[in-house]
Coordinates of C-alpha atoms in Angstrom, one line a residue:
M272 CA 131.4 102.9 95.0
K273 CA 134.9 102.1 96.1
T274 CA 135.4 105.7 97.1
T275 CA 132.1 105.8 99.1
R276 CA 133.0 102.6 101.0
Y277 CA 136.4 104.1 101.8
L278 CA 134.8 107.3 103.1
V279 CA 132.4 105.4 105.3
A280 CA 135.1 103.2 106.8
L281 CA 137.3 106.2 107.5
A282 CA 134.4 108.0 109.1
L283 CA 133.6 105.1 111.4
T284 CA 137.3 104.8 112.4
L285 CA 137.8 108.4 113.2
W286 CA 134.4 108.8 114.8
M287 CA 135.4 106.3 117.4
F288 CA 138.3 108.5 118.3
A289 CA 136.2 111.6 118.1
S290 CA 133.5 110.2 120.4
A291 CA 136.0 109.0 123.1
G292 CA 135.9 112.3 125.0
F293 CA 138.7 114.7 125.9
A294 CA 139.5 117.4 128.5
A295 CA 138.0 120.8 127.8
G296 CA 140.0 123.8 126.7
P297 CA 142.0 124.2 123.5
T298 CA 145.6 125.5 123.4
R299 CA 146.9 127.8 120.7
D300 CA 148.7 124.9 119.1
E301 CA 145.6 122.8 119.1
V302 CA 143.6 125.5 117.4
K303 CA 146.3 125.9 114.8
A304 CA 146.4 122.2 114.1
W305 CA 142.6 122.1 113.8
A306 CA 142.6 125.1 111.4
K307 CA 145.2 123.5 109.2
Q308 CA 143.2 120.3 108.9
Y309 CA 139.8 122.1 108.5
E310 CA 140.9 124.7 105.9
G311 CA 142.9 122.0 104.1
G312 CA 139.8 119.8 103.9
L313 CA 137.7 122.7 102.5
A314 CA 140.4 123.5 99.9
S315 CA 140.4 119.8 98.8
L316 CA 136.6 119.9 98.5
K317 CA 136.8 122.9 96.3
K318 CA 139.0 120.9 94.0
S319 CA 136.7 117.9 94.2
E320 CA 139.4 115.8 95.9
M321 CA 137.0 113.9 98.0
I322 CA 139.2 111.3 99.9
P323 CA 141.9 113.8 100.9
A324 CA 139.1 116.2 101.9
F325 CA 137.4 113.6 104.1
Q326 CA 140.6 112.6 105.7
Q327 CA 141.4 116.1 106.6
L328 CA 137.9 117.0 107.8
M329 CA 137.5 114.0 110.0
G330 CA 141.0 114.7 111.3
A331 CA 139.8 118.2 112.1
L332 CA 136.8 116.7 113.9
K333 CA 139.1 114.6 116.1
L334 CA 141.2 117.7 116.9
A335 CA 138.1 119.8 117.6
E336 CA 136.8 117.5 120.4
P337 CA 138.9 119.0 123.1
F338 CA 137.4 122.5 122.4
G339 CA 134.3 121.6 124.3
P340 CA 130.6 121.3 123.4
K341 CA 130.1 125.1 123.2
D342 CA 132.9 125.9 120.8
I343 CA 131.6 127.0 117.3
R344 CA 134.6 125.3 115.6
L345 CA 133.4 121.9 116.8
A346 CA 129.9 122.7 115.5
D347 CA 131.3 123.8 112.1
T348 CA 133.4 120.7 111.8
L349 CA 130.6 118.3 112.7
S350 CA 128.3 120.1 110.1
V351 CA 130.8 119.7 107.2
C352 CA 131.7 116.1 108.0
G353 CA 128.0 115.0 108.4
W354 CA 126.9 116.8 105.2
L355 CA 129.8 115.3 103.2
L356 CA 128.7 111.8 104.3
A357 CA 125.1 112.6 103.3
D358 CA 126.3 113.9 99.9
V359 CA 128.0 110.6 99.1
G360 CA 124.8 108.8 99.8
Q361 CA 125.4 107.6 103.3
P362 CA 122.5 109.1 105.4
A363 CA 122.8 106.4 108.1
A364 CA 126.5 107.3 108.7
A365 CA 125.7 111.0 108.5
E366 CA 122.8 111.0 111.0
P367 CA 124.7 110.7 114.3
I368 CA 127.2 113.3 113.2
L369 CA 124.5 115.8 112.0
R370 CA 122.5 115.1 115.1
R371 CA 125.5 116.0 117.2
A372 CA 126.1 119.0 114.9
A373 CA 122.6 120.3 115.6
T374 CA 123.0 119.8 119.3
A375 CA 126.4 121.6 119.3
R376 CA 124.9 124.5 117.2
E377 CA 122.0 124.8 119.6
A378 CA 124.4 124.9 122.6
V379 CA 126.5 127.7 121.0
R380 CA 123.8 129.8 119.3
G381 CA 120.6 129.0 121.2
T382 CA 117.4 127.4 120.0
S383 CA 116.1 130.5 118.2
H384 CA 119.2 131.4 116.1
R385 CA 119.1 131.0 112.3
E386 CA 122.2 128.8 112.3
T387 CA 120.5 126.4 114.6
A388 CA 117.6 126.3 112.2
W389 CA 120.0 125.5 109.3
A390 CA 121.5 122.7 111.4
W391 CA 118.0 121.3 112.0
Q392 CA 117.5 121.4 108.2
K393 CA 120.6 119.4 107.5
L394 CA 119.5 116.8 110.1
A395 CA 116.0 116.7 108.7
Y396 CA 117.4 116.0 105.2
V397 CA 119.1 112.7 106.3
L398 CA 116.1 111.8 108.5
T399 CA 113.9 112.1 105.4
E400 CA 116.3 109.9 103.4
L401 CA 116.0 107.3 106.2
E402 CA 112.2 107.7 106.2
K403 CA 112.0 109.1 109.7
F404 CA 109.4 111.4 108.5
T405 CA 107.7 112.5 111.7
E406 CA 111.0 113.7 113.3
A407 CA 112.1 115.3 110.1
E408 CA 108.9 117.3 109.7
A409 CA 109.0 118.4 113.3
L410 CA 112.5 119.7 112.9
L411 CA 111.6 121.5 109.7
N412 CA 108.6 123.2 111.3
R413 CA 110.8 124.5 114.1
A414 CA 113.5 125.6 111.6
Q415 CA 110.9 127.4 109.5
A416 CA 109.4 129.2 112.4
N417 CA 112.9 130.5 113.5
L418 CA 113.9 131.5 109.9
E419 CA 110.6 133.4 109.5
K420 CA 111.4 135.2 112.7
A421 CA 115.0 135.9 111.7
F422 CA 114.5 136.9 108.0
G423 CA 110.8 137.4 107.4
L424 CA 107.9 135.3 106.1
Y425 CA 109.0 135.2 102.5
D426 CA 112.8 134.9 102.8
P427 CA 114.5 132.4 100.4
S428 CA 115.8 130.4 103.4
V429 CA 112.2 129.7 104.4
G430 CA 111.7 128.4 100.9
V431 CA 114.4 125.8 101.5
C432 CA 112.4 124.5 104.5
L433 CA 109.2 124.4 102.3
A434 CA 111.1 122.3 99.7
A435 CA 112.3 119.9 102.4
R436 CA 108.8 119.5 103.7
A437 CA 107.6 118.9 100.1
K438 CA 110.2 116.1 99.8
I439 CA 108.7 114.4 102.8
K440 CA 105.2 114.7 101.3
A441 CA 106.4 113.3 98.0
K442 CA 108.1 110.3 99.7
Q443 CA 104.8 109.5 101.3
K444 CA 103.0 109.8 98.0
Q445 CA 101.1 112.9 99.0
F446 CA 101.7 114.4 95.6
V447 CA 99.1 117.2 95.6
E448 CA 100.5 118.7 98.8
A449 CA 104.1 118.1 97.7
E450 CA 103.6 119.9 94.4
E451 CA 102.0 123.0 96.0
L452 CA 104.9 123.2 98.6
Y453 CA 107.5 122.9 95.8
K454 CA 105.9 125.7 93.8
T455 CA 105.7 127.9 96.8
A456 CA 109.4 127.1 97.7
L457 CA 110.4 128.0 94.1
R458 CA 108.9 131.5 94.5
Y459 CA 110.9 132.0 97.7
V460 CA 114.3 130.6 96.7
S461 CA 114.2 132.4 93.3
R462 CA 114.5 135.7 95.3
S463 CA 117.9 134.7 96.8
T464 CA 120.7 137.2 96.2
R465 CA 123.1 136.0 98.9
V466 CA 124.9 132.9 100.0
F467 CA 123.2 131.0 102.8
G468 CA 124.9 128.9 105.4
E469 CA 128.5 129.8 104.8
Q470 CA 128.7 130.8 108.4
F471 CA 128.5 127.2 109.5
G472 CA 130.6 125.5 107.0
S473 CA 128.4 124.1 104.2
Y474 CA 131.1 123.2 101.7
Y475 CA 128.6 123.4 98.8
L476 CA 128.7 127.1 99.2
I477 CA 132.4 127.3 98.4
T478 CA 131.9 126.6 94.7
A479 CA 128.5 128.1 93.8
K480 CA 125.9 130.6 94.8
A481 CA 123.2 129.1 97.1
D482 CA 120.4 130.7 95.1
S483 CA 121.1 128.8 91.8
L484 CA 121.8 125.6 93.8
S485 CA 118.6 125.9 95.7
V486 CA 116.5 126.7 92.6
T487 CA 117.9 123.9 90.5
Q488 CA 117.6 121.4 93.4
V489 CA 113.9 122.4 93.9
Q490 CA 113.2 122.3 90.2
G491 CA 114.9 118.9 90.0
D492 CA 112.9 117.6 93.0
L493 CA 109.7 118.9 91.4
A494 CA 110.6 117.2 88.1
E495 CA 111.2 113.9 90.1
L496 CA 107.7 114.3 91.6
Y497 CA 106.2 114.7 88.1
V498 CA 108.1 111.6 86.8
S499 CA 106.7 109.5 89.7
E500 CA 103.3 110.6 88.5
K501 CA 104.3 109.9 84.9
R502 CA 103.8 113.6 84.0
Y503 CA 106.9 113.6 81.9
A504 CA 106.1 116.7 79.9
D505 CA 105.7 118.7 83.1
A506 CA 109.0 117.3 84.3
V507 CA 110.7 118.5 81.1
T508 CA 109.2 122.0 81.6
A509 CA 110.5 122.1 85.2
L510 CA 114.0 121.1 84.1
H511 CA 114.1 123.6 81.3
E512 CA 113.2 126.3 83.8
A513 CA 116.1 125.0 86.0
V514 CA 118.5 125.2 83.0
K515 CA 117.4 128.8 82.2
Y516 CA 117.9 129.9 85.8
V517 CA 121.4 128.4 86.1
E518 CA 122.3 130.1 82.8
L519 CA 121.0 133.4 84.2
K520 CA 123.1 133.1 87.3
Q521 CA 126.2 131.2 86.2
G522 CA 126.3 131.8 82.4
K523 CA 125.9 129.4 79.5
E524 CA 128.6 127.1 80.7
G525 CA 127.9 127.3 84.5
P526 CA 129.1 124.5 86.7
G527 CA 125.5 123.8 87.8
L528 CA 124.4 122.9 84.3
P529 CA 125.7 119.4 83.5
R530 CA 123.8 117.6 86.2
T531 CA 120.6 119.3 85.3
L532 CA 121.1 118.6 81.6
V533 CA 121.7 114.9 82.3
T534 CA 118.5 114.7 84.3
L535 CA 116.7 116.5 81.6
A536 CA 118.0 114.0 79.0
K537 CA 116.8 111.0 81.1
V538 CA 113.2 112.5 81.1
Q539 CA 113.4 113.2 77.4
I540 CA 114.3 109.6 76.8
M541 CA 111.2 108.6 78.8
L542 CA 109.2 110.7 76.3
K543 CA 111.1 109.0 73.4
D544 CA 112.4 112.4 72.4
Y545 CA 115.8 111.0 71.5
A546 CA 117.0 113.9 69.4
A547 CA 116.4 116.4 72.3
A548 CA 118.1 114.0 74.8
D549 CA 121.1 113.8 72.5
V550 CA 121.4 117.6 72.5
S551 CA 121.1 117.7 76.3
I552 CA 123.7 115.1 76.8
G553 CA 126.0 116.6 74.2
R554 CA 125.9 120.0 75.9
A555 CA 126.5 118.5 79.4
V556 CA 129.6 116.7 78.0
Q557 CA 130.8 119.8 76.3
I558 CA 130.6 121.9 79.5
N559 CA 132.3 119.2 81.6

């Protein structure tokens, strides 16, 4: 909690500097300074050193401002900073940064580019958390249309859009529609054999393959839907499937397993299956 408050305070301070406006046109030294901050921030994230990472990345954002609104380095830096804030549970602080990231990405790549679609997805995620469902769904529909055009109707990246739309339905208690969207999304994202989004700086993709991350996230969201409907046995089944998938992709001690195992244990406790929950927790601790 203390770390989160620190990150938000730092973000607000640096954001005031970043929003102040600068003359266009980076020098070679300015680019080198930006690269040092940006790459250092990504390296810190890889080691899970969150506060140093955030200091460096927000510093990189300040340095990227003079590059101008159509410089891809500014768009990349905005994307990482905004998503980092979203990841520590601060969607309100992340929204203006991710909104600007999407605008910058669109200015650089155009409205029909897949990277623009990915930027809209990121913004839609925080809008969903903030219960701005109409705007989030509109962005996801645009993103899905562009991704279908770029990759085909059944590409895993389209599945990520479907899962995001499912989350909106679930938050509005439209459980039947949400379940169907989640199941369709799983069929799509399970096909993934490549890393999505690394071109625009999603730090998640430094440490793990996007396919296993996407599948476990969707399985976890589907399990959450089942729990909200008190369908605990279905939730356990979904989470067991997630565990199996991570084992397939990352091995029996994959870094994606502990969080899924802990979630599984919580649902097993709801079912009063304490022995199974003890096994799940024990395995998560052993892997960590």
